[in-house]
């Protein structure tokens, strides 16, 4: 709050319910194919059904709105292996994840490199990147990634700004 420039609080400061935050801008992406190779036997398989995943991405600071990717993907059935499988969406996110790779690596960096506590990292992600991530989710990413030990390595060189 010191230094040049007038201090203007974030317009969303004080909002406690995520549903009161600005509505996301929706971006559509597709991994929807008529045929797809079976990951086991590499046979080309017909599409069985189509699903949509919603992924929270880094938001848009110009409009101040979050950004959601509606990712459509096909599910296929291999008659030889007798198994269902999905078109690959790992370019955007890990299986079952609700956030893109970009958001996860940003969050983990805030904690591991900048040493922010989880709650502060969550606020920072919202304020500076317009993506809402509950702090417990960030904690799962950091601790699940086995990067906790790096955080305990003592003094860090980055984060020279006033904190
Ligand atoms: Zn197969």
XYZ file of C-alpha atoms and ligand atoms in Angstrom:
164
model
C 0.000 0.000 0.000
C 3.038 2.268 0.042
C 4.917 3.616 -2.956
C 3.705 5.454 -6.018
C 0.208 5.187 -7.312
C -3.102 5.615 -5.666
C -4.324 2.629 -3.706
C -7.565 1.322 -5.127
C -8.992 -1.783 -3.541
C -10.080 -4.664 -5.743
C -13.777 -4.090 -6.548
C -14.557 -7.631 -5.420
C -12.838 -7.284 -2.045
C -15.097 -8.349 0.789
C -17.180 -10.734 -1.301
C -17.410 -13.945 0.679
C -19.529 -16.147 -1.568
C -17.999 -17.379 -4.846
C -21.394 -17.112 -6.562
C -21.291 -13.338 -6.036
C -18.086 -13.003 -8.054
C -18.262 -11.805 -11.678
C -19.567 -14.422 -14.093
C -16.955 -16.255 -16.157
C -16.407 -15.725 -19.839
C -16.932 -19.063 -21.545
C -14.486 -20.324 -24.143
C -15.337 -23.490 -26.062
C -12.760 -26.081 -26.985
C -13.230 -29.462 -28.557
C -11.659 -32.898 -28.419
C -14.662 -34.461 -30.071
C -13.824 -37.066 -32.727
C -15.828 -39.496 -34.798
C -13.105 -42.112 -34.470
C -10.315 -42.443 -31.970
C -7.556 -44.996 -31.500
C -7.947 -47.347 -28.575
C -5.077 -46.685 -26.128
C -4.669 -50.453 -25.602
C -4.955 -52.081 -29.033
C -4.761 -48.940 -31.253
C -7.829 -49.985 -33.174
C -9.956 -47.095 -34.517
C -13.152 -46.923 -32.523
C -16.420 -45.178 -33.116
C -17.693 -42.458 -30.901
C -20.056 -43.623 -28.219
C -21.081 -40.380 -26.574
C -20.007 -36.795 -26.033
C -19.331 -35.055 -22.737
C -18.343 -31.595 -21.622
C -15.870 -30.743 -18.897
C -15.750 -27.304 -17.351
C -12.222 -26.139 -16.615
C -11.403 -22.959 -14.761
C -8.579 -21.155 -16.508
C -6.607 -18.001 -15.786
C -9.059 -15.117 -16.107
C -9.161 -11.881 -18.026
C -7.842 -8.830 -16.209
C -9.193 -6.395 -18.777
C -12.803 -7.308 -18.110
C -12.062 -8.513 -14.587
C -13.907 -11.723 -15.302
C -12.849 -15.328 -14.803
C -12.546 -17.618 -17.784
C -14.034 -21.082 -18.080
C -13.173 -23.542 -20.800
C -16.067 -25.728 -21.841
C -14.199 -28.670 -23.226
C -16.244 -31.089 -25.276
C -14.752 -34.535 -25.706
C -15.853 -37.802 -27.200
C -16.051 -41.145 -25.506
C -15.380 -44.247 -27.577
C -15.965 -47.939 -27.142
C -13.498 -50.566 -28.224
C -15.335 -53.732 -29.185
C -12.126 -55.766 -29.027
C -11.005 -54.664 -25.545
C -14.622 -54.160 -24.460
C -13.681 -50.940 -22.783
C -14.719 -47.313 -22.958
C -12.125 -44.606 -23.245
C -12.108 -40.851 -23.742
C -10.404 -38.645 -26.278
C -7.248 -37.224 -24.758
C -7.808 -33.921 -22.950
C -4.554 -33.840 -20.990
C -3.369 -30.913 -23.107
C -5.653 -28.742 -20.956
C -5.826 -30.446 -17.591
C -5.209 -33.633 -15.686
C -7.995 -36.220 -15.733
C -10.850 -35.245 -13.407
C -9.234 -31.889 -12.642
C -11.382 -28.747 -12.549
C -8.544 -26.334 -13.290
C -6.181 -26.023 -16.238
C -2.475 -26.864 -15.963
C -1.791 -23.120 -16.126
C -3.760 -22.418 -12.955
C -2.216 -25.320 -11.060
C 1.362 -24.308 -11.867
C 0.662 -20.654 -11.023
C -0.784 -21.638 -7.656
C 2.032 -24.025 -6.808
C 4.621 -21.382 -7.722
C 2.973 -18.822 -5.438
C 3.347 -21.176 -2.505
C 6.613 -22.920 -3.317
C 8.599 -20.067 -4.858
C 7.040 -16.998 -3.257
C 6.278 -18.621 0.064
C 2.684 -17.381 0.268
C 0.405 -19.084 2.770
C -2.426 -20.980 1.071
C -5.118 -18.455 1.902
C -3.023 -15.589 0.584
C -2.176 -17.531 -2.554
C -5.898 -18.069 -3.096
C -6.587 -14.327 -2.808
C -3.639 -13.491 -5.047
C -4.935 -15.856 -7.742
C -8.272 -14.139 -7.648
C -6.989 -10.577 -7.451
C -4.206 -10.815 -10.031
C -5.331 -13.672 -12.237
C -9.103 -13.754 -11.822
C -9.355 -17.402 -11.012
C -11.066 -18.543 -7.838
C -9.334 -21.492 -6.179
C -10.254 -22.458 -2.611
C -7.141 -22.514 -0.465
C -7.667 -26.173 0.498
C -7.447 -27.042 -3.201
C -4.101 -25.248 -3.482
C -2.930 -27.113 -0.403
C -3.847 -30.426 -2.057
C -1.902 -29.503 -5.186
C 1.201 -28.435 -3.299
C 1.249 -31.266 -0.804
C 0.086 -33.824 -3.331
C 2.918 -32.792 -5.642
C 5.559 -33.643 -3.066
C 6.925 -30.113 -3.223
C 6.445 -29.433 0.454
C 10.054 -30.233 1.278
C 11.279 -27.500 -1.059
C 9.195 -25.020 0.846
C 10.884 -25.923 4.085
C 14.324 -25.293 2.690
C 14.513 -22.010 4.520
C 15.211 -18.589 3.026
C 14.084 -17.862 -0.468
C 15.600 -15.369 -2.849
C 12.443 -14.345 -4.659
C 9.689 -12.294 -3.085
C 11.695 -9.173 -2.441
C 8.581 -7.010 -2.415
C 6.940 -5.935 0.803
C 4.883 -8.768 2.197
Zn -8.921 -51.813 -27.868
